[in-house]
Each structure stands twice: as C-alpha cells, then as structure tokens.
Amino acid sequence: MSEEPAAHPAPTAPSAPLAVSAPPAESALSAPPAEPRGRRLSQDDRRRQLIGIGLQMLASRPIHALSIDAVAAEAGISRGLLFHYFPTKQHYYAAVVRAAARRLLNAAQAHPHVAPAEQVRSIVAAYVGFIDRHLEPYVAFFHRGAGADADLQEIFDNVRDTLTDRVLAASKLEANPASRMTVRAWWALVESLAVDQATHHATTSEALVRYAVDVLADLLARVDELRGE
Amino acid sequence: MSEEPAAHPAPTAPSAPLAVSAPPAESALSAPPAEPRGRRLSQDDRRRQLIGIGLQMLASRPIHALSIDAVAAEAGISRGLLFHYFPTKQHYYAAVVRAAARRLLNAAQAHPHVAPAEQVRSIVAAYVGFIDRHLEPYVAFFHRGAGADADLQEIFDNVRDTLTDRVLAASKLEANPASRMTVRAWWALVESLAVDQATHHATTSEALVRYAVDVLADLLARVDELRGE
DNA sequence: GGCATCTCTTGAGCAATGCTCAACATACCG
DNA sequence: CGGTATGTTGAGCATTGCTCAAGAGATGCC
C-alpha cells in the first residue's frame, strides 16, 4: 500500500506541472501522462511512472497479454530496471491493481457530516458513478484481474471489507457476522447492477442508487432470518 | 460446448469401468481418475482425459502457474500432442472452465414438476450446496479464473444468463430488461452469501436458502422502482 | 500376409519472455 | 576532484508457449 502514482507527474518533467494535458484533470482508473524518456528518476517517481503505465496498459488487456518488455519500452527503460522495482511480474501487477483499488476507494468515500441515510446513498452513488465512468478499467482490474495469486485476493477482500465497513459505520449498525455477510453480499449485488447499468443504460443512475439503498434496508430487515433462525 | 470429461473413464483402461475408485462417484468440480499412461486414445477420450486433468490441477492453482509441460507429464504424453487438441493454452483453459461450468449448471437444475416457489428454492439450494461442497474449485474456476480473454467472459456470462433464465422461468415472471438485471444481480448476492457460508459456516444452509428466496421476492417487488421511475 | 492409408503421437527446435547479475553511469557530497 | 550511493543497463540463462515434419500404431483392402 505504499506505491501509487500521485496526482502530480514526475518532477523531472518541468512542463507538466499538475494536470494532464488532453483530458481535464480527472482522478480515474485510466492513466497519468506519458513520460518523456528522461532518466534517473527517484525511486518513488519511477514507481509512480511504472504503475501509471500499468494502469494505462492493463485497462484494456489481461495481464498475460502484457509483457515486461512492453512496459519497459513504454517507460523508456530496460527490462532489468523493472525487476529492480518489482521483484516479480506478479508483484508489479499487484501494485497496479492496488493503485486502482485505492482510486476506487478514494472515489467512494463517506461524507461524515450528513445524516446516515444520506451517507449510504452518497457512497453508493459515488461507487456507481465510478463504475459508470470507468467501466472498462473497472472490469479489467476487479473482475478480469482476479486471475492471479493470494496477493490479488487480499486486495479485493480489502476493497470489499472497506466498503462494507463504511456502509456499516454510516448506517450506525453493529458489525456482527450476519450483518457483515449481508452487506458484503449486497455490495456484490450493487456491483452487478452498476456494471449492467454502465453497459446497457437500462435506467437512470438515480433510480438505481435509490433502488440499491432501499434494497439494503430490506436485506437488513431480514437479517435475523439469516442468523441461526 | 462439445468437450467434457464423461462419467466413464477412458475405454482403453479395462479395469476402471464406470465409477472412480476411492471416492464414491460424485459429480464434482474436482477430478476424474488418473490414467495409466496407455497410448493411442481416441480424440474424444484424449480430450476428456486432458480436461479431467485440467479440472484436477487447476482447482488449486491459477492458470499461469500451470504449464503445458505439467499437464502433458501428468497425462503421460508429449507437449506437442496437447497443442494438437487445443490450439492454444487459452483454448485449453477455456475448455476446462467450460467443463466446470457445465457441471455447475448440471447441479443447479430445476425440478419441472413442482410449484414455482419450490422450484426456485431447489435451484438455490442446489447452487449453494454445490459451492459448499466444492468451494476451492468453484472459486478457482469462477472467480480467479476470470483473468483471461473474451472466451472466458462468454462462459461466465452464459452461466449467469442460464441461471437467470431458470429462475425467471421457474417463478413465472416475464423476462424484461429490468427483471433480468434484478435476477442477475440477485445471483451475485447469492453467490457472495454462498461463498461466505462455505468459508465461515456462520449459519445453516437452510436459513441461507430461505433468506435468499425471500430476498428475491423483495427485490422483485421493488422492480418498478428500478425501471425509469 | 502385405500394402496403403488414416490418425494419433512424438520430439527437436524456435521465439518470446520472466528473471538474474555484474558492470556502468549519474548525481550528490565532502 | 575523488568517493560513495544509487539509479540503470544489457548480456545472458531457463522456462515455456507453440510449430512442424516425421514416426508409429491401428485399420481396411486386396
């Protein structure tokens, strides 16, 4: 959880101060700017650059279709250097997915100073909006990306758990196993709805968010039924 | 959808007629018997054998951790032969996942001659039971397995769509976009619950199934809220 | 039986690629 | 200006996905 492309591009590029050129500064799953192949970056900047390239190149293709060579070429560095920063291709991929996860979690934050119901609604709205705006990379990183090892699984679990915690906290519910299980499952439902919506636009985002929130209430109203009996 | 390990082992093995030796014949995601490295099998039998090996070896490790060499060695054949049956490692993997999907769909069938509510209940119970009995391979093939290309995506979509169709048919509902979207999302919820349950055993299967069925009713009762408005 | 043919099977070999490592170069510091 | 730290390179190794021409076992026909 220590590496991630920051909002600013590498400091060695004096002409690219804070925002990207073409698209207006949008904190997305897609990508930071391309680096003029300057050399001798600091550890942090190099990591950021490489992870940024990963976010970019892996948004549209699965990990097995991306070679270390391609990343190195895009970054203007040698293959070897990539292994200096990431001991393994899997580690590199995990770092990229971790960055994507952080962006997602960053987008779906709670507003601490509003009523509980409104907090949940805003989290869901942000989450749904994020998927709507970044469908392809979202699917690439969080569905298709599952392919690998325990590291990845841990990242996904962490995202789900964090979102679940936020909803539980926002709705002032006690966090017992049954309610956690319920909210986690509800997030799976919301995700499915959001991906469907982003794909087919069968309804409005507002209707979908309201539906999701109401459904959560239904689910929690039945939570005793789930527990033992 | 044409290749799949059948119930019977390869015919060239005269001492293994129909059921596996150690575990009683259980239609699972796990594995058919190991083949004595006889030679010269028929196309169908060889495919079945190879897919069976895949079901076995991929139940516990991701695809990138399994080499064609390992499969060939396990089957007692040369690397080259595997590419005679599957033009690509991805094709091989897709065939294995397809076999796993078929087993899952086979397990979660509707009983056509009972009341609608009971039909839905039995489908869900079978699905939940399947995950409970085969958690590791289920996760390996249907979560972790997502990693690859469009072929895989198509298989998963097909599973979801088929399950959705069955539930819609069993509950005598009209299949409009909103109801399909709802039922698909509900399946995502059920899957999450089932995986959680298989992992932590926080409640009983019966309670979980009843909960799932009741929740579906809640969801469908709200479906107008989802549509336009 | 002998020959032809079909199909399953092999194994050498190529190219791509993940990964290692010793050497190099550039920045910083005294 | 020399020394040290560290970012960087590129040759090279082993693995592995994949190709291909040739071999071997079965089957059919005379």
mmCIF file of C-alpha atoms in Angstrom, chain B residues 7-217:
data_model
loop_
_atom_site.group_PDB
_atom_site.id
_atom_site.type_symbol
_atom_site.label_atom_id
_atom_site.label_comp_id
_atom_site.label_asym_id
_atom_site.label_seq_id
_atom_site.Cartn_x
_atom_site.Cartn_y
_atom_site.Cartn_z
ATOM 1 C CA ALA B 7 -18.775 -40.081 -16.314
ATOM 2 C CA HIS B 8 -16.798 -43.032 -17.549
ATOM 3 C CA PRO B 9 -13.009 -43.181 -17.726
ATOM 4 C CA ALA B 10 -11.220 -43.859 -20.978
ATOM 5 C CA PRO B 11 -12.225 -47.160 -22.607
ATOM 6 C CA THR B 12 -8.633 -48.276 -23.012
ATOM 7 C CA ALA B 13 -8.457 -48.764 -19.260
ATOM 8 C CA PRO B 14 -10.351 -52.029 -18.864
ATOM 9 C CA SER B 15 -10.099 -52.151 -15.085
ATOM 10 C CA ALA B 16 -11.876 -48.840 -14.444
ATOM 11 C CA PRO B 17 -15.348 -49.337 -15.821
ATOM 12 C CA LEU B 18 -17.639 -46.585 -14.644
ATOM 13 C CA ALA B 19 -17.060 -45.291 -11.175
ATOM 14 C CA VAL B 20 -13.929 -43.881 -9.630
ATOM 15 C CA SER B 21 -12.090 -45.960 -7.103
ATOM 16 C CA ALA B 22 -11.559 -44.060 -3.861
ATOM 17 C CA PRO B 23 -14.427 -41.572 -3.549
ATOM 18 C CA PRO B 24 -17.921 -42.806 -4.424
ATOM 19 C CA ALA B 25 -18.988 -41.480 -7.811
ATOM 20 C CA GLU B 26 -19.633 -37.842 -7.133
ATOM 21 C CA SER B 27 -20.286 -35.416 -9.932
ATOM 22 C CA ALA B 28 -17.955 -32.675 -8.794
ATOM 23 C CA LEU B 29 -15.743 -29.894 -9.960
ATOM 24 C CA SER B 30 -12.778 -31.940 -8.883
ATOM 25 C CA ALA B 31 -11.398 -34.833 -10.786
ATOM 26 C CA PRO B 32 -11.865 -37.999 -12.791
ATOM 27 C CA PRO B 33 -9.417 -40.872 -12.310
ATOM 28 C CA ALA B 34 -5.744 -40.797 -13.206
ATOM 29 C CA GLU B 35 -4.990 -42.571 -16.432
ATOM 30 C CA PRO B 36 -2.434 -45.374 -16.659
ATOM 31 C CA ARG B 37 -0.288 -43.928 -19.388
ATOM 32 C CA GLY B 38 -1.765 -46.032 -22.121
ATOM 33 C CA ARG B 39 -1.411 -44.672 -25.612
ATOM 34 C CA ARG B 40 -3.384 -44.085 -28.700
ATOM 35 C CA LEU B 41 -6.668 -42.888 -27.321
ATOM 36 C CA SER B 42 -9.486 -41.672 -29.483
ATOM 37 C CA GLN B 43 -9.876 -37.940 -29.949
ATOM 38 C CA ASP B 44 -12.795 -37.802 -27.574
ATOM 39 C CA ASP B 45 -11.140 -39.856 -24.894
ATOM 40 C CA ARG B 46 -7.943 -37.884 -25.057
ATOM 41 C CA ARG B 47 -9.810 -34.631 -24.779
ATOM 42 C CA ARG B 48 -11.748 -35.939 -21.843
ATOM 43 C CA GLN B 49 -8.588 -37.072 -20.148
ATOM 44 C CA LEU B 50 -6.855 -33.742 -20.668
ATOM 45 C CA ILE B 51 -9.812 -31.728 -19.482
ATOM 46 C CA GLY B 52 -10.122 -34.001 -16.491
ATOM 47 C CA ILE B 53 -6.509 -33.332 -15.632
ATOM 48 C CA GLY B 54 -7.168 -29.642 -16.019
ATOM 49 C CA LEU B 55 -10.117 -29.767 -13.649
ATOM 50 C CA GLN B 56 -7.871 -31.505 -11.194
ATOM 51 C CA MET B 57 -4.765 -29.384 -11.470
ATOM 52 C CA LEU B 58 -6.460 -26.028 -11.845
ATOM 53 C CA ALA B 59 -8.694 -26.485 -8.855
ATOM 54 C CA SER B 60 -5.928 -25.320 -6.577
ATOM 55 C CA ARG B 61 -3.649 -23.116 -8.651
ATOM 56 C CA PRO B 62 -4.163 -20.274 -11.118
ATOM 57 C CA ILE B 63 -3.697 -20.882 -14.805
ATOM 58 C CA HIS B 64 -0.413 -19.023 -15.065
ATOM 59 C CA ALA B 65 1.047 -21.385 -12.509
ATOM 60 C CA LEU B 66 0.293 -24.427 -14.622
ATOM 61 C CA SER B 67 2.495 -25.221 -17.592
ATOM 62 C CA ILE B 68 1.543 -27.233 -20.609
ATOM 63 C CA ASP B 69 4.504 -29.425 -19.744
ATOM 64 C CA ALA B 70 2.993 -30.263 -16.402
ATOM 65 C CA VAL B 71 -0.301 -31.249 -17.968
ATOM 66 C CA ALA B 72 1.450 -33.317 -20.608
ATOM 67 C CA ALA B 73 3.567 -35.029 -17.994
ATOM 68 C CA GLU B 74 0.516 -35.816 -15.895
ATOM 69 C CA ALA B 75 -1.203 -37.254 -18.935
ATOM 70 C CA GLY B 76 1.896 -39.150 -19.968
ATOM 71 C CA ILE B 77 2.037 -37.544 -23.373
ATOM 72 C CA SER B 78 4.288 -35.110 -25.161
ATOM 73 C CA ARG B 79 3.831 -31.357 -25.124
ATOM 74 C CA GLY B 80 3.104 -31.334 -28.806
ATOM 75 C CA LEU B 81 0.066 -33.538 -28.518
ATOM 76 C CA LEU B 82 -1.690 -31.102 -26.286
ATOM 77 C CA PHE B 83 -1.478 -28.491 -28.993
ATOM 78 C CA HIS B 84 -2.949 -30.980 -31.390
ATOM 79 C CA TYR B 85 -6.131 -30.947 -29.320
ATOM 80 C CA PHE B 86 -6.128 -27.359 -28.126
ATOM 81 C CA PRO B 87 -4.582 -24.786 -30.422
ATOM 82 C CA THR B 88 -3.593 -22.580 -27.519
ATOM 83 C CA LYS B 89 -3.147 -22.694 -23.799
ATOM 84 C CA GLN B 90 -6.036 -20.265 -23.531
ATOM 85 C CA HIS B 91 -8.224 -22.593 -25.542
ATOM 86 C CA TYR B 92 -7.302 -25.411 -23.247
ATOM 87 C CA TYR B 93 -8.111 -23.370 -20.196
ATOM 88 C CA ALA B 94 -11.390 -22.247 -21.690
ATOM 89 C CA ALA B 95 -12.321 -25.851 -22.367
ATOM 90 C CA VAL B 96 -11.599 -26.791 -18.767
ATOM 91 C CA VAL B 97 -13.621 -23.905 -17.408
ATOM 92 C CA ARG B 98 -16.422 -24.786 -19.790
ATOM 93 C CA ALA B 99 -16.457 -28.282 -18.364
ATOM 94 C CA ALA B 100 -16.583 -26.887 -14.863
ATOM 95 C CA ALA B 101 -19.415 -24.580 -15.851
ATOM 96 C CA ARG B 102 -21.343 -27.458 -17.282
ATOM 97 C CA ARG B 103 -21.009 -29.359 -14.054
ATOM 98 C CA LEU B 104 -22.254 -26.410 -12.096
ATOM 99 C CA LEU B 105 -25.226 -25.859 -14.352
ATOM 100 C CA ASN B 106 -25.925 -29.531 -14.267
ATOM 101 C CA ALA B 107 -26.042 -29.474 -10.491
ATOM 102 C CA ALA B 108 -28.373 -26.491 -10.303
ATOM 103 C CA GLN B 109 -31.272 -27.697 -12.388
ATOM 104 C CA ALA B 110 -34.928 -27.026 -11.842
ATOM 105 C CA HIS B 111 -37.402 -29.726 -10.949
ATOM 106 C CA PRO B 112 -40.023 -29.102 -13.588
ATOM 107 C CA HIS B 113 -42.962 -30.698 -11.816
ATOM 108 C CA VAL B 114 -43.222 -28.826 -8.558
ATOM 109 C CA ALA B 115 -44.663 -25.478 -7.578
ATOM 110 C CA PRO B 116 -42.815 -22.344 -8.794
ATOM 111 C CA ALA B 117 -41.701 -21.256 -5.345
ATOM 112 C CA GLU B 118 -40.321 -24.703 -4.654
ATOM 113 C CA GLN B 119 -38.535 -24.730 -7.995
ATOM 114 C CA VAL B 120 -36.667 -21.565 -7.192
ATOM 115 C CA ARG B 121 -35.877 -22.833 -3.752
ATOM 116 C CA SER B 122 -34.453 -26.082 -5.073
ATOM 117 C CA ILE B 123 -32.295 -24.321 -7.650
ATOM 118 C CA VAL B 124 -30.835 -22.075 -4.999
ATOM 119 C CA ALA B 125 -30.350 -24.944 -2.592
ATOM 120 C CA ALA B 126 -28.521 -26.954 -5.225
ATOM 121 C CA TYR B 127 -26.343 -23.997 -6.144
ATOM 122 C CA VAL B 128 -25.490 -23.222 -2.549
ATOM 123 C CA GLY B 129 -24.819 -26.860 -1.848
ATOM 124 C CA PHE B 130 -22.542 -27.119 -4.840
ATOM 125 C CA ILE B 131 -20.457 -24.210 -3.671
ATOM 126 C CA ASP B 132 -20.391 -25.581 -0.170
ATOM 127 C CA ARG B 133 -19.081 -28.930 -1.343
ATOM 128 C CA HIS B 134 -16.635 -27.580 -3.907
ATOM 129 C CA LEU B 135 -15.582 -24.226 -2.598
ATOM 130 C CA GLU B 136 -11.976 -24.283 -3.679
ATOM 131 C CA PRO B 137 -12.502 -25.325 -7.282
ATOM 132 C CA TYR B 138 -15.525 -23.085 -7.531
ATOM 133 C CA VAL B 139 -13.520 -20.060 -6.543
ATOM 134 C CA ALA B 140 -10.614 -21.154 -8.697
ATOM 135 C CA PHE B 141 -12.676 -21.500 -11.840
ATOM 136 C CA PHE B 142 -15.337 -18.862 -11.477
ATOM 137 C CA HIS B 143 -13.627 -16.099 -9.558
ATOM 138 C CA ARG B 144 -9.916 -16.486 -10.008
ATOM 139 C CA GLY B 145 -10.469 -17.861 -13.480
ATOM 140 C CA ALA B 146 -11.751 -14.600 -14.848
ATOM 141 C CA GLY B 147 -8.228 -13.492 -15.689
ATOM 142 C CA ALA B 148 -8.265 -14.244 -19.354
ATOM 143 C CA ASP B 149 -9.893 -13.262 -22.591
ATOM 144 C CA ALA B 150 -13.321 -12.892 -24.111
ATOM 145 C CA ASP B 151 -13.871 -16.644 -24.294
ATOM 146 C CA LEU B 152 -13.867 -16.864 -20.541
ATOM 147 C CA GLN B 153 -16.140 -13.900 -20.185
ATOM 148 C CA GLU B 154 -18.567 -15.558 -22.526
ATOM 149 C CA ILE B 155 -18.600 -18.707 -20.419
ATOM 150 C CA PHE B 156 -19.337 -16.786 -17.249
ATOM 151 C CA ASP B 157 -22.000 -14.727 -18.939
ATOM 152 C CA ASN B 158 -23.550 -17.902 -20.172
ATOM 153 C CA VAL B 159 -23.656 -19.408 -16.700
ATOM 154 C CA ARG B 160 -25.215 -16.294 -15.232
ATOM 155 C CA ASP B 161 -27.713 -15.971 -18.040
ATOM 156 C CA THR B 162 -28.704 -19.586 -17.821
ATOM 157 C CA LEU B 163 -29.228 -19.452 -14.082
ATOM 158 C CA THR B 164 -31.176 -16.238 -14.527
ATOM 159 C CA ASP B 165 -33.374 -17.779 -17.179
ATOM 160 C CA ARG B 166 -34.091 -20.737 -14.972
ATOM 161 C CA VAL B 167 -35.168 -18.570 -12.092
ATOM 162 C CA LEU B 168 -37.290 -16.360 -14.273
ATOM 163 C CA ALA B 169 -38.929 -19.367 -15.847
ATOM 164 C CA ALA B 170 -39.456 -21.096 -12.528
ATOM 165 C CA SER B 171 -41.069 -18.057 -10.979
ATOM 166 C CA LYS B 172 -43.295 -17.451 -13.988
ATOM 167 C CA LEU B 173 -42.067 -13.934 -14.463
ATOM 168 C CA GLU B 174 -41.865 -12.056 -17.699
ATOM 169 C CA ALA B 175 -38.287 -11.518 -18.785
ATOM 170 C CA ASN B 176 -37.971 -7.805 -19.350
ATOM 171 C CA PRO B 177 -34.626 -5.987 -19.017
ATOM 172 C CA ALA B 178 -35.358 -4.779 -15.502
ATOM 173 C CA SER B 179 -36.286 -8.177 -14.147
ATOM 174 C CA ARG B 180 -33.309 -9.809 -15.814
ATOM 175 C CA MET B 181 -30.996 -7.191 -14.409
ATOM 176 C CA THR B 182 -32.505 -7.740 -10.998
ATOM 177 C CA VAL B 183 -32.206 -11.503 -11.061
ATOM 178 C CA ARG B 184 -28.652 -11.375 -12.345
ATOM 179 C CA ALA B 185 -27.713 -9.038 -9.539
ATOM 180 C CA TRP B 186 -29.506 -11.269 -7.086
ATOM 181 C CA TRP B 187 -27.394 -14.198 -8.264
ATOM 182 C CA ALA B 188 -24.303 -12.178 -7.475
ATOM 183 C CA LEU B 189 -25.686 -11.681 -3.988
ATOM 184 C CA VAL B 190 -26.474 -15.355 -3.596
ATOM 185 C CA GLU B 191 -23.009 -16.299 -4.742
ATOM 186 C CA SER B 192 -21.434 -13.993 -2.211
ATOM 187 C CA LEU B 193 -23.571 -15.452 0.533
ATOM 188 C CA ALA B 194 -22.789 -18.988 -0.552
ATOM 189 C CA VAL B 195 -19.046 -18.414 -0.649
ATOM 190 C CA ASP B 196 -19.148 -16.706 2.728
ATOM 191 C CA GLN B 197 -21.183 -19.544 4.118
ATOM 192 C CA ALA B 198 -18.898 -22.206 2.726
ATOM 193 C CA THR B 199 -15.968 -20.361 4.244
ATOM 194 C CA HIS B 200 -17.247 -19.457 7.682
ATOM 195 C CA HIS B 201 -20.338 -21.571 8.215
ATOM 196 C CA ALA B 202 -21.948 -18.683 10.049
ATOM 197 C CA THR B 203 -25.440 -20.082 9.653
ATOM 198 C CA THR B 204 -27.263 -23.111 8.268
ATOM 199 C CA SER B 205 -27.752 -23.820 4.599
ATOM 200 C CA GLU B 206 -31.491 -23.947 5.069
ATOM 201 C CA ALA B 207 -31.612 -20.493 6.628
ATOM 202 C CA LEU B 208 -29.408 -19.125 3.900
ATOM 203 C CA VAL B 209 -31.543 -20.569 1.135
ATOM 204 C CA ARG B 210 -34.741 -19.313 2.683
ATOM 205 C CA TYR B 211 -33.206 -15.896 3.138
ATOM 206 C CA ALA B 212 -32.082 -15.812 -0.487
ATOM 207 C CA VAL B 213 -35.502 -16.773 -1.783
ATOM 208 C CA ASP B 214 -37.275 -14.219 0.372
ATOM 209 C CA VAL B 215 -34.840 -11.551 -0.697
ATOM 210 C CA LEU B 216 -35.557 -12.302 -4.313
ATOM 211 C CA ALA B 217 -39.206 -11.605 -3.644
#
